[in-house]
Amino acid sequence: MDDMADQFKIRFTGQLADDILVGEIRGSLLKLGFKDSQIDSMLAGRPATIKRQLDLDQAELYQRRLRQAGLLVDIEPDDLRGDHSPGGGPRGDHSPAEAPTLAPAPAPALGAARFEAAEPAEARRHDQPTLKRLEPVEFTGTGGEYFGIWIVNIFLIILTLGFYAPWAKVRTNQYFYGHTQIDGATFQYLADPWVIFRGRLVAIVALLVWMVISEMSLYGSLVLLALFVPALPWIVIRSLKFEAVNSAYRNIRFDFKGSYGGACMVILLWPLVTLLTLLLAAPFSLYKSQAFMVNNSYFGTMPFRLKATARDYYGFFLRIIAVAIGFSVLSVVIGKLVHPVLAGVVGAIGYLALFGYFMAGLTNLVMNATVLGMHGFQSSLGKRRIVWIYLTNSLLVLLTLGFYTPWAKVRMATYRASCTAVSVHGDLNSFIAGESQQTSAMGQEIGEAFDVGVSLI
């Protein structure tokens, strides 16, 4: 009887730690050996008995480790009398208060109930294969195929005096989303063109009203402009949310949950600080802007997180400045020692180099620092390669009077996809299934929005 009285069990309360992200909790529990199905149950808030037949020291060790992982658990006396079937397993007729036992998958046999002494994840690392792989992003569209969509869009936009533009946008996005795939599944674009049409119609009417009032009264124009400034963050938020919730992968929608206050900081405050500091705060402003967009983006219920810091952005800008100074000095030297015309050529090459470095470098910085739960992203855009594609695409579009545009877009989309991959940690199908289960009963807000075309990169 005394032995029974000294037995304890670890009981999950159904609550998670507020100071740890859900994705980090999932990752920690995977490292501790829990199965995906067990983790999904706990993340859904279902109380459960995690481990039984522990002495007090073992129970306290379990409690500390699980609290570090993000689970709030209690230590309770474990009275096993009459609680097991003759076969030794748990009874099937649990009382309403009792949840099925969730024991960590790699736990030893009964009686050896404990985590490894120091570093359980590291101790198991050599015993279990690491389920981590790179899943490439693929774009399967072709220029000839997209040309048919593009030329019809152009014709109908002209024929309808621009009113067909929302339908053209939806058709274009559906083509590019539908031909971009990860792990054999493509993306979906689900926007209703009528919603975009109504949003743009409101924007056009507002612009016309402002133009008419501007002609009649300068004071009235300034008043309307003053009213527009605080409305701008709201418009941007609505646009980002509209694009997010109308984008999906494996029938799970994305979402954007940025706040009005956060948008005001990014759109109004930080650009003002940049001007007041003579552009010295530009890297910090860009960092805050992209952190706002990434950290408020969701795939289902799982948030994206930007792991980059302001220091990373300052380092990126310093490298750009170094490239600019190098080409400027080279241009001046060549202009004085060789010929002024060559100085202009070097300057043009320098501009293209800066453009490529900025576009490719910034994309790589953001993508490589973004995580989704346990999963990450990799981008390896080449600076010279992207400059070459932009330059040749522009020349070919000019030479063909615009008719090369479909091939130019497909060429760039193909290259970007070929340089992008998802770093999958664990079972991607289980992750998708978990998100699908959590979002199945969650209503998605798809409100009308101004289509202002806000993008991350």
Short mmCIF file of C-alpha atoms in Angstrom, two decimals:
data_model
loop_
_atom_site.label_atom_id
_atom_site.label_comp_id
_atom_site.label_asym_id
_atom_site.label_seq_id
_atom_site.Cartn_x
_atom_site.Cartn_y
_atom_site.Cartn_z
CA MET A 1 0.00 0.00 0.00
CA ASP A 2 2.87 2.39 0.79
CA ASP A 3 4.38 1.65 -2.61
CA MET A 4 1.08 2.57 -4.22
CA ALA A 5 0.89 5.81 -2.25
CA ASP A 6 4.32 6.80 -3.56
CA GLN A 7 3.28 6.44 -7.20
CA PHE A 8 2.47 9.58 -9.21
CA LYS A 9 1.20 10.41 -12.66
CA ILE A 10 1.73 13.36 -15.00
CA ARG A 11 -1.56 14.93 -16.05
CA PHE A 12 -1.75 17.42 -18.95
CA THR A 13 -4.22 20.16 -18.01
CA GLY A 14 -5.19 21.04 -21.56
CA GLN A 15 -3.39 24.39 -21.37
CA LEU A 16 -0.27 25.52 -23.23
CA ALA A 17 2.38 27.97 -22.07
CA ASP A 18 1.59 31.50 -23.21
CA ASP A 19 5.25 32.42 -23.75
CA ILE A 20 6.03 29.72 -26.34
CA LEU A 21 4.77 29.58 -29.94
CA VAL A 22 2.62 26.61 -30.97
CA GLY A 23 5.11 25.66 -33.67
CA GLU A 24 7.95 25.61 -31.13
CA ILE A 25 5.85 23.48 -28.77
CA ARG A 26 5.24 20.98 -31.56
CA GLY A 27 8.94 20.85 -32.36
CA SER A 28 9.94 20.34 -28.73
CA LEU A 29 7.41 17.54 -28.27
CA LEU A 30 8.65 15.82 -31.43
CA LYS A 31 12.18 15.93 -30.03
CA LEU A 32 10.91 14.38 -26.79
CA GLY A 33 9.50 11.48 -28.79
CA PHE A 34 5.77 12.15 -28.92
CA LYS A 35 3.84 11.00 -31.97
CA ASP A 36 2.11 13.47 -34.30
CA SER A 37 -1.33 12.16 -33.32
CA GLN A 38 -0.54 12.68 -29.63
CA ILE A 39 0.79 16.19 -30.26
CA ASP A 40 -2.29 17.11 -32.31
CA SER A 41 -4.52 15.98 -29.46
CA MET A 42 -2.64 18.03 -26.87
CA LEU A 43 -2.41 21.13 -29.07
CA ALA A 44 -6.19 20.89 -29.46
CA GLY A 45 -6.43 21.34 -25.68
CA ARG A 46 -7.55 17.83 -24.72
CA PRO A 47 -6.48 16.90 -21.14
CA ALA A 48 -4.64 13.60 -20.93
CA THR A 49 -2.54 11.44 -18.66
CA ILE A 50 0.96 11.49 -20.13
CA LYS A 51 2.83 9.11 -17.82
CA ARG A 52 2.02 6.89 -14.85
CA GLN A 53 3.82 4.90 -12.15
CA LEU A 54 6.50 7.50 -11.40
CA ASP A 55 8.19 8.30 -8.14
CA LEU A 56 8.21 11.94 -7.03
CA ASP A 57 11.66 12.76 -8.44
CA GLN A 58 10.78 11.28 -11.82
CA ALA A 59 7.45 13.11 -11.86
CA GLU A 60 9.10 16.44 -11.08
CA LEU A 61 11.65 15.85 -13.85
CA TYR A 62 8.81 15.13 -16.29
CA GLN A 63 7.00 18.26 -15.17
CA ARG A 64 10.07 20.48 -15.67
CA ARG A 65 10.85 19.06 -19.11
CA LEU A 66 7.28 19.33 -20.32
CA ARG A 67 6.99 22.88 -19.00
CA GLN A 68 10.12 23.78 -20.96
CA ALA A 69 8.47 22.24 -24.03
CA GLY A 70 5.35 24.36 -23.46
CA LEU A 71 2.87 22.01 -21.74
CA LEU A 72 1.28 22.84 -18.39
CA VAL A 73 1.05 19.58 -16.43
CA ASP A 74 0.13 18.59 -12.87
CA ILE A 75 1.59 15.89 -10.65
CA GLU A 76 -1.18 13.76 -9.16
CA PRO A 77 -1.22 10.62 -6.99
CA ASP A 78 -1.51 7.54 -9.17
CA ASP A 79 -3.81 4.89 -7.76
CA LEU A 80 -3.67 1.99 -10.22
CA ARG A 81 -5.94 -0.32 -8.23
CA GLY A 82 -8.56 -1.63 -10.58
CA ASP A 83 -7.34 0.65 -13.32
CA HIS A 84 -5.89 -1.99 -15.61
CA SER A 85 -7.37 -4.88 -17.48
CA PRO A 86 -6.00 -8.38 -16.80
CA GLY A 87 -3.85 -8.05 -19.88
CA GLY A 88 -1.94 -5.19 -18.35
CA GLY A 89 -3.17 -2.46 -20.69
CA PRO A 90 -5.37 0.50 -19.83
CA ARG A 91 -9.07 -0.19 -19.60
CA GLY A 92 -11.20 0.87 -22.51
CA ASP A 93 -13.95 2.26 -20.25
CA HIS A 94 -12.26 5.47 -19.04
CA SER A 95 -14.29 7.69 -16.80
CA PRO A 96 -15.30 11.04 -18.31
CA ALA A 97 -12.52 12.82 -16.43
CA GLU A 98 -9.87 10.42 -17.62
CA ALA A 99 -8.32 10.80 -21.07
CA PRO A 100 -6.43 8.01 -22.83
CA THR A 101 -2.82 7.73 -21.73
CA LEU A 102 -0.35 9.50 -24.01
CA ALA A 103 3.05 8.00 -23.35
CA PRO A 104 6.10 9.32 -25.23
CA ALA A 105 6.83 7.01 -28.12
CA PRO A 106 10.46 6.16 -27.28
CA ALA A 107 9.80 5.62 -23.57
CA PRO A 108 11.36 2.39 -22.21
CA ALA A 109 9.33 -0.45 -20.79
CA LEU A 110 7.23 -0.07 -17.62
CA GLY A 111 9.30 0.76 -14.59
CA ALA A 112 11.93 2.75 -16.50
CA ALA A 113 9.71 5.81 -16.80
CA ARG A 114 12.07 8.78 -17.11
CA PHE A 115 13.55 11.18 -19.62
CA GLU A 116 17.27 10.90 -20.35
CA ALA A 117 19.27 12.68 -17.70
CA ALA A 118 20.75 15.67 -19.50
CA GLU A 119 19.78 16.20 -23.12
CA PRO A 120 17.10 13.75 -24.29
CA ALA A 121 16.96 15.09 -27.84
CA GLU A 122 20.72 14.91 -28.30
CA ALA A 123 20.90 11.46 -26.73
CA ARG A 124 18.42 10.11 -29.26
CA ARG A 125 19.79 11.97 -32.25
CA HIS A 126 22.16 9.17 -33.21
CA ASP A 127 19.58 6.45 -32.63
CA GLN A 128 16.76 7.84 -34.78
CA PRO A 129 16.88 9.03 -38.39
CA THR A 130 16.34 12.76 -38.88
CA LEU A 131 13.16 13.30 -40.89
CA LYS A 132 14.37 16.46 -42.57
CA ARG A 133 14.40 17.01 -46.30
CA LEU A 134 14.27 19.72 -48.94
CA GLU A 135 11.08 19.80 -50.98
CA PRO A 136 11.64 21.89 -54.14
CA VAL A 137 9.13 24.42 -55.43
CA GLU A 138 8.26 23.71 -59.06
CA PHE A 139 6.61 25.87 -61.70
CA THR A 140 5.15 23.88 -64.59
CA GLY A 141 3.60 26.63 -66.73
CA THR A 142 4.74 27.53 -70.24
CA GLY A 143 4.84 30.80 -72.13
CA GLY A 144 2.74 29.48 -74.99
CA GLU A 145 0.06 28.23 -72.64
CA TYR A 146 -0.10 31.49 -70.70
CA PHE A 147 -0.11 33.54 -73.90
CA GLY A 148 -3.64 32.32 -74.64
CA ILE A 149 -4.86 33.64 -71.27
CA TRP A 150 -2.86 36.86 -71.53
CA ILE A 151 -4.01 37.87 -75.02
CA VAL A 152 -7.68 37.26 -74.16
CA ASN A 153 -7.27 39.31 -70.98
CA ILE A 154 -5.74 42.21 -72.94
CA PHE A 155 -8.48 42.11 -75.56
CA LEU A 156 -11.32 42.07 -73.00
CA ILE A 157 -9.75 44.82 -70.87
CA ILE A 158 -9.56 47.08 -73.93
CA LEU A 159 -13.06 46.11 -75.07
CA THR A 160 -14.59 46.85 -71.64
CA LEU A 161 -12.54 50.02 -71.02
CA GLY A 162 -10.73 48.38 -68.12
CA PHE A 163 -13.73 46.93 -66.30
CA TYR A 164 -12.57 43.38 -67.03
CA ALA A 165 -9.30 43.93 -65.10
CA PRO A 166 -10.45 42.11 -61.91
CA TRP A 167 -11.38 39.01 -63.91
CA ALA A 168 -8.07 39.23 -65.76
CA LYS A 169 -6.22 39.35 -62.45
CA VAL A 170 -8.07 36.31 -61.10
CA ARG A 171 -7.45 34.29 -64.27
CA THR A 172 -3.75 35.21 -64.23
CA ASN A 173 -3.30 34.36 -60.56
CA GLN A 174 -5.20 31.11 -60.94
CA TYR A 175 -2.83 30.10 -63.74
CA PHE A 176 0.37 30.91 -61.84
CA TYR A 177 -0.90 29.50 -58.52
CA GLY A 178 -2.20 26.37 -60.23
CA HIS A 179 1.16 25.71 -61.90
CA THR A 180 3.23 26.24 -58.74
CA GLN A 181 3.56 23.08 -56.70
CA ILE A 182 5.25 21.69 -53.61
CA ASP A 183 5.34 17.97 -52.89
CA GLY A 184 3.04 17.29 -55.84
CA ALA A 185 0.26 19.65 -54.69
CA THR A 186 -0.47 23.00 -56.32
CA PHE A 187 -1.61 26.30 -54.84
CA GLN A 188 -5.10 27.73 -55.31
CA TYR A 189 -6.30 31.28 -55.89
CA LEU A 190 -9.91 31.59 -54.73
CA ALA A 191 -10.76 35.28 -55.03
CA ASP A 192 -14.13 36.39 -56.38
CA PRO A 193 -13.55 38.95 -59.17
CA TRP A 194 -16.80 40.71 -58.24
CA VAL A 195 -15.36 41.51 -54.81
CA ILE A 196 -12.24 42.98 -56.42
CA PHE A 197 -14.42 44.90 -58.87
CA ARG A 198 -16.49 46.47 -56.07
CA GLY A 199 -13.37 47.41 -54.12
CA ARG A 200 -11.77 49.06 -57.14
CA LEU A 201 -15.03 50.83 -57.97
CA VAL A 202 -15.11 52.36 -54.49
CA ALA A 203 -11.48 53.45 -54.90
CA ILE A 204 -12.19 55.05 -58.30
CA VAL A 205 -15.24 56.92 -56.97
CA ALA A 206 -13.20 58.18 -54.00
CA LEU A 207 -10.45 59.38 -56.35
CA LEU A 208 -12.95 61.18 -58.59
CA VAL A 209 -14.55 62.89 -55.58
CA TRP A 210 -11.13 64.05 -54.40
CA MET A 211 -10.25 65.40 -57.86
CA VAL A 212 -13.53 67.33 -58.15
CA ILE A 213 -13.20 68.83 -54.67
CA SER A 214 -9.55 69.72 -55.40
CA GLU A 215 -10.69 71.79 -58.37
CA MET A 216 -13.29 73.56 -56.26
CA SER A 217 -11.41 74.13 -53.01
CA LEU A 218 -7.81 73.66 -51.93
CA TYR A 219 -8.94 73.55 -48.30
CA GLY A 220 -11.42 70.76 -49.06
CA SER A 221 -8.71 68.83 -50.89
CA LEU A 222 -6.40 69.04 -47.87
CA VAL A 223 -9.20 67.89 -45.56
CA LEU A 224 -9.84 64.81 -47.72
CA LEU A 225 -6.11 64.10 -47.88
CA ALA A 226 -5.92 64.34 -44.09
CA LEU A 227 -8.78 61.84 -43.84
CA PHE A 228 -7.07 59.49 -46.31
CA VAL A 229 -3.80 59.26 -44.35
CA PRO A 230 -5.28 57.42 -41.31
CA ALA A 231 -7.35 55.26 -43.70
CA LEU A 232 -4.28 54.07 -45.62
CA PRO A 233 -3.10 51.52 -42.99
CA TRP A 234 -6.60 50.01 -42.92
CA ILE A 235 -6.64 49.74 -46.72
CA VAL A 236 -3.25 48.00 -46.72
CA ILE A 237 -4.35 45.54 -44.01
CA ARG A 238 -7.52 44.70 -45.89
CA SER A 239 -5.58 44.16 -49.10
CA LEU A 240 -3.07 41.84 -47.42
CA LYS A 241 -5.83 39.89 -45.70
CA PHE A 242 -7.85 39.60 -48.90
CA GLU A 243 -4.90 38.18 -50.84
CA ALA A 244 -4.00 35.82 -47.98
CA VAL A 245 -7.41 34.27 -47.32
CA ASN A 246 -7.97 33.81 -51.04
CA SER A 247 -4.73 31.84 -51.38
CA ALA A 248 -4.67 28.18 -50.38
CA TYR A 249 -2.50 25.08 -50.45
CA ARG A 250 -4.08 21.64 -50.15
CA ASN A 251 -7.41 23.35 -49.39
CA ILE A 252 -5.97 25.18 -46.36
CA ARG A 253 -6.23 28.94 -46.66
CA PHE A 254 -3.59 31.43 -45.66
CA ASP A 255 -4.50 34.37 -43.45
CA PHE A 256 -3.20 37.76 -42.35
CA LYS A 257 -3.91 39.15 -38.88
CA GLY A 258 -1.99 42.42 -38.76
CA SER A 259 -3.32 45.14 -36.47
CA TYR A 260 -4.18 48.70 -37.42
CA GLY A 261 -1.63 50.05 -34.92
CA GLY A 262 1.12 47.87 -36.35
CA ALA A 263 0.27 49.02 -39.87
CA CYS A 264 0.41 52.67 -38.78
CA MET A 265 3.91 52.10 -37.42
CA VAL A 266 5.09 50.46 -40.65
CA ILE A 267 3.38 52.77 -43.14
CA LEU A 268 3.56 56.13 -41.37
CA LEU A 269 6.00 56.18 -38.45
CA TRP A 270 9.05 54.28 -39.67
CA PRO A 271 9.21 55.99 -43.09
CA LEU A 272 9.04 59.34 -41.27
CA VAL A 273 11.89 58.25 -38.98
CA THR A 274 13.87 57.23 -42.07
CA LEU A 275 13.49 60.72 -43.54
CA LEU A 276 14.36 62.45 -40.26
CA THR A 277 17.53 60.36 -39.89
CA LEU A 278 18.62 61.04 -43.50
CA LEU A 279 18.01 57.40 -44.50
CA LEU A 280 20.10 55.98 -41.66
CA ALA A 281 17.02 54.19 -40.35
CA ALA A 282 16.11 52.77 -43.78
CA PRO A 283 17.33 49.22 -42.99
CA PHE A 284 15.46 49.23 -39.69
CA SER A 285 12.31 50.53 -41.39
CA LEU A 286 12.50 47.79 -44.03
CA TYR A 287 13.06 45.18 -41.33
CA LYS A 288 10.01 46.35 -39.34
CA SER A 289 7.89 46.37 -42.50
CA GLN A 290 8.77 42.82 -43.52
CA ALA A 291 8.59 41.51 -39.96
CA PHE A 292 5.07 42.96 -39.74
CA MET A 293 3.97 41.16 -42.90
CA VAL A 294 5.67 37.83 -42.17
CA ASN A 295 4.85 37.57 -38.46
CA ASN A 296 1.18 38.34 -39.05
CA SER A 297 0.81 35.79 -41.85
CA TYR A 298 -0.66 32.36 -41.17
CA PHE A 299 -1.06 29.05 -42.93
CA GLY A 300 -4.30 27.82 -41.43
CA THR A 301 -3.72 28.45 -37.73
CA MET A 302 0.08 28.14 -37.88
CA PRO A 303 1.94 31.48 -37.89
CA PHE A 304 4.93 32.33 -40.03
CA ARG A 305 7.88 33.83 -38.16
CA LEU A 306 10.76 35.97 -39.42
CA LYS A 307 13.95 35.00 -37.59
CA ALA A 308 16.08 37.76 -39.16
CA THR A 309 17.12 40.75 -37.04
CA ALA A 310 17.67 44.43 -37.74
CA ARG A 311 21.42 43.68 -37.70
CA ASP A 312 20.96 41.36 -40.69
CA TYR A 313 19.29 44.17 -42.63
CA TYR A 314 22.00 46.67 -41.75
CA GLY A 315 24.62 44.18 -42.91
CA PHE A 316 22.71 43.71 -46.15
CA PHE A 317 22.53 47.47 -46.76
CA LEU A 318 26.23 47.91 -45.94
CA ARG A 319 27.11 45.38 -48.63
CA ILE A 320 24.93 47.27 -51.11
CA ILE A 321 26.66 50.54 -50.19
CA ALA A 322 30.06 48.87 -50.65
CA VAL A 323 29.07 47.70 -54.15
CA ALA A 324 27.75 51.18 -55.01
CA ILE A 325 30.95 52.87 -53.81
CA GLY A 326 33.08 50.39 -55.74
CA PHE A 327 31.29 51.02 -59.04
CA SER A 328 31.23 54.80 -58.43
CA VAL A 329 35.01 54.92 -57.89
CA LEU A 330 35.60 52.68 -60.90
CA SER A 331 33.35 54.86 -63.07
CA VAL A 332 35.18 58.06 -62.06
CA VAL A 333 38.62 56.52 -62.64
CA ILE A 334 37.66 55.16 -66.07
CA GLY A 335 36.08 58.48 -67.00
CA LYS A 336 39.28 60.36 -66.24
CA LEU A 337 41.83 57.86 -67.51
CA VAL A 338 40.02 56.33 -70.50
CA HIS A 339 36.86 58.00 -71.83
CA PRO A 340 33.74 59.62 -70.30
CA VAL A 341 31.46 57.39 -72.39
CA LEU A 342 32.95 54.29 -70.77
CA ALA A 343 32.27 55.86 -67.39
CA GLY A 344 28.57 55.93 -68.28
CA VAL A 345 28.71 52.29 -69.34
CA VAL A 346 30.33 51.31 -66.04
CA GLY A 347 27.69 53.33 -64.19
CA ALA A 348 24.89 51.50 -66.01
CA ILE A 349 26.48 48.14 -65.22
CA GLY A 350 26.80 49.22 -61.60
CA TYR A 351 23.11 50.15 -61.47
CA LEU A 352 22.14 46.73 -62.83
CA ALA A 353 24.45 45.03 -60.34
CA LEU A 354 22.87 46.96 -57.45
CA PHE A 355 19.40 46.14 -58.73
CA GLY A 356 20.20 42.44 -58.94
CA TYR A 357 21.94 42.39 -55.57
CA PHE A 358 18.99 44.12 -53.93
CA MET A 359 16.25 41.99 -55.53
CA ALA A 360 17.99 38.63 -55.13
CA GLY A 361 19.70 39.40 -51.84
CA LEU A 362 16.57 40.70 -50.13
CA THR A 363 14.48 37.75 -51.30
CA ASN A 364 17.13 35.31 -50.06
CA LEU A 365 17.40 37.13 -46.73
CA VAL A 366 13.65 37.05 -46.05
CA MET A 367 12.98 33.52 -47.30
CA ASN A 368 15.95 31.93 -45.54
CA ALA A 369 14.92 33.57 -42.25
CA THR A 370 11.23 32.60 -42.42
CA VAL A 371 9.88 29.55 -40.60
CA LEU A 372 6.48 27.90 -40.37
CA GLY A 373 6.38 25.82 -37.22
CA MET A 374 9.19 23.30 -37.61
CA HIS A 375 9.49 23.93 -41.35
CA GLY A 376 11.73 26.47 -43.03
CA PHE A 377 12.42 27.89 -46.48
CA GLN A 378 15.49 28.18 -48.66
CA SER A 379 16.10 30.68 -51.45
CA SER A 380 19.24 30.82 -53.59
CA LEU A 381 18.50 33.45 -56.24
CA GLY A 382 21.63 34.40 -58.16
CA LYS A 383 22.31 38.13 -58.37
CA ARG A 384 23.89 38.08 -61.84
CA ARG A 385 21.34 35.60 -63.12
CA ILE A 386 18.34 37.66 -62.03
CA VAL A 387 19.87 40.81 -63.59
CA TRP A 388 20.36 38.91 -66.85
CA ILE A 389 16.75 37.70 -66.84
CA TYR A 390 15.37 41.18 -66.10
CA LEU A 391 17.57 42.77 -68.77
CA THR A 392 16.87 40.26 -71.55
CA ASN A 393 13.16 40.09 -70.70
CA SER A 394 12.89 43.88 -70.94
CA LEU A 395 14.70 43.98 -74.29
CA LEU A 396 12.58 41.19 -75.76
CA VAL A 397 9.35 42.81 -74.56
CA LEU A 398 10.40 46.06 -76.24
CA LEU A 399 11.49 44.36 -79.46
CA THR A 400 8.22 42.40 -79.73
CA LEU A 401 6.02 45.40 -78.82
CA GLY A 402 4.93 43.67 -75.64
CA PHE A 403 4.02 40.28 -77.08
CA TYR A 404 6.91 38.56 -75.28
CA THR A 405 5.35 39.50 -71.90
CA PRO A 406 3.79 36.05 -71.21
CA TRP A 407 7.10 34.28 -71.84
CA ALA A 408 8.93 36.88 -69.71
CA LYS A 409 6.60 36.28 -66.75
CA VAL A 410 6.80 32.51 -67.06
CA ARG A 411 10.59 32.65 -67.39
CA MET A 412 10.94 34.67 -64.17
CA ALA A 413 8.42 32.48 -62.30
CA THR A 414 10.27 29.34 -63.41
CA TYR A 415 13.62 30.71 -62.26
CA ARG A 416 12.30 31.90 -58.89
CA ALA A 417 10.68 28.52 -58.25
CA SER A 418 13.85 26.64 -59.23
CA CYS A 419 15.78 28.59 -56.58
CA THR A 420 13.23 28.02 -53.81
CA ALA A 421 12.65 25.02 -51.58
CA VAL A 422 10.81 24.12 -48.39
CA SER A 423 12.89 22.61 -45.60
CA VAL A 424 10.47 19.98 -44.32
CA HIS A 425 11.11 18.73 -40.79
CA GLY A 426 9.13 15.59 -40.06
CA ASP A 427 6.03 14.41 -41.90
CA LEU A 428 4.55 17.13 -44.12
CA ASN A 429 1.35 15.15 -44.61
CA SER A 430 0.77 14.98 -40.85
CA PHE A 431 1.39 18.71 -40.57
CA ILE A 432 -1.12 19.42 -43.36
CA ALA A 433 -3.66 17.04 -41.82
CA GLY A 434 -3.29 18.74 -38.44
CA GLU A 435 -3.85 22.19 -39.93
CA SER A 436 -6.80 20.92 -41.96
CA GLN A 437 -8.42 19.54 -38.82
CA GLN A 438 -7.88 22.76 -36.87
CA THR A 439 -9.19 25.00 -39.65
CA SER A 440 -12.15 22.89 -40.72
CA ALA A 441 -14.47 24.59 -38.23
CA MET A 442 -12.82 28.01 -38.38
CA GLY A 443 -14.70 30.65 -40.33
CA GLN A 444 -12.54 32.61 -42.75
CA GLU A 445 -13.21 36.33 -43.04
CA ILE A 446 -13.27 37.26 -46.72
CA GLY A 447 -14.40 40.86 -46.73
CA GLU A 448 -14.36 43.39 -49.48
CA ALA A 449 -11.04 45.14 -49.89
CA PHE A 450 -9.24 47.74 -51.90
CA ASP A 451 -6.89 45.95 -54.27
CA VAL A 452 -3.67 47.90 -53.76
CA GLY A 453 -1.27 45.12 -54.72
CA VAL A 454 0.87 45.08 -51.56
CA SER A 455 3.68 42.53 -51.76
CA LEU A 456 6.38 41.30 -49.42
CA ILE A 457 9.33 41.26 -51.82
#
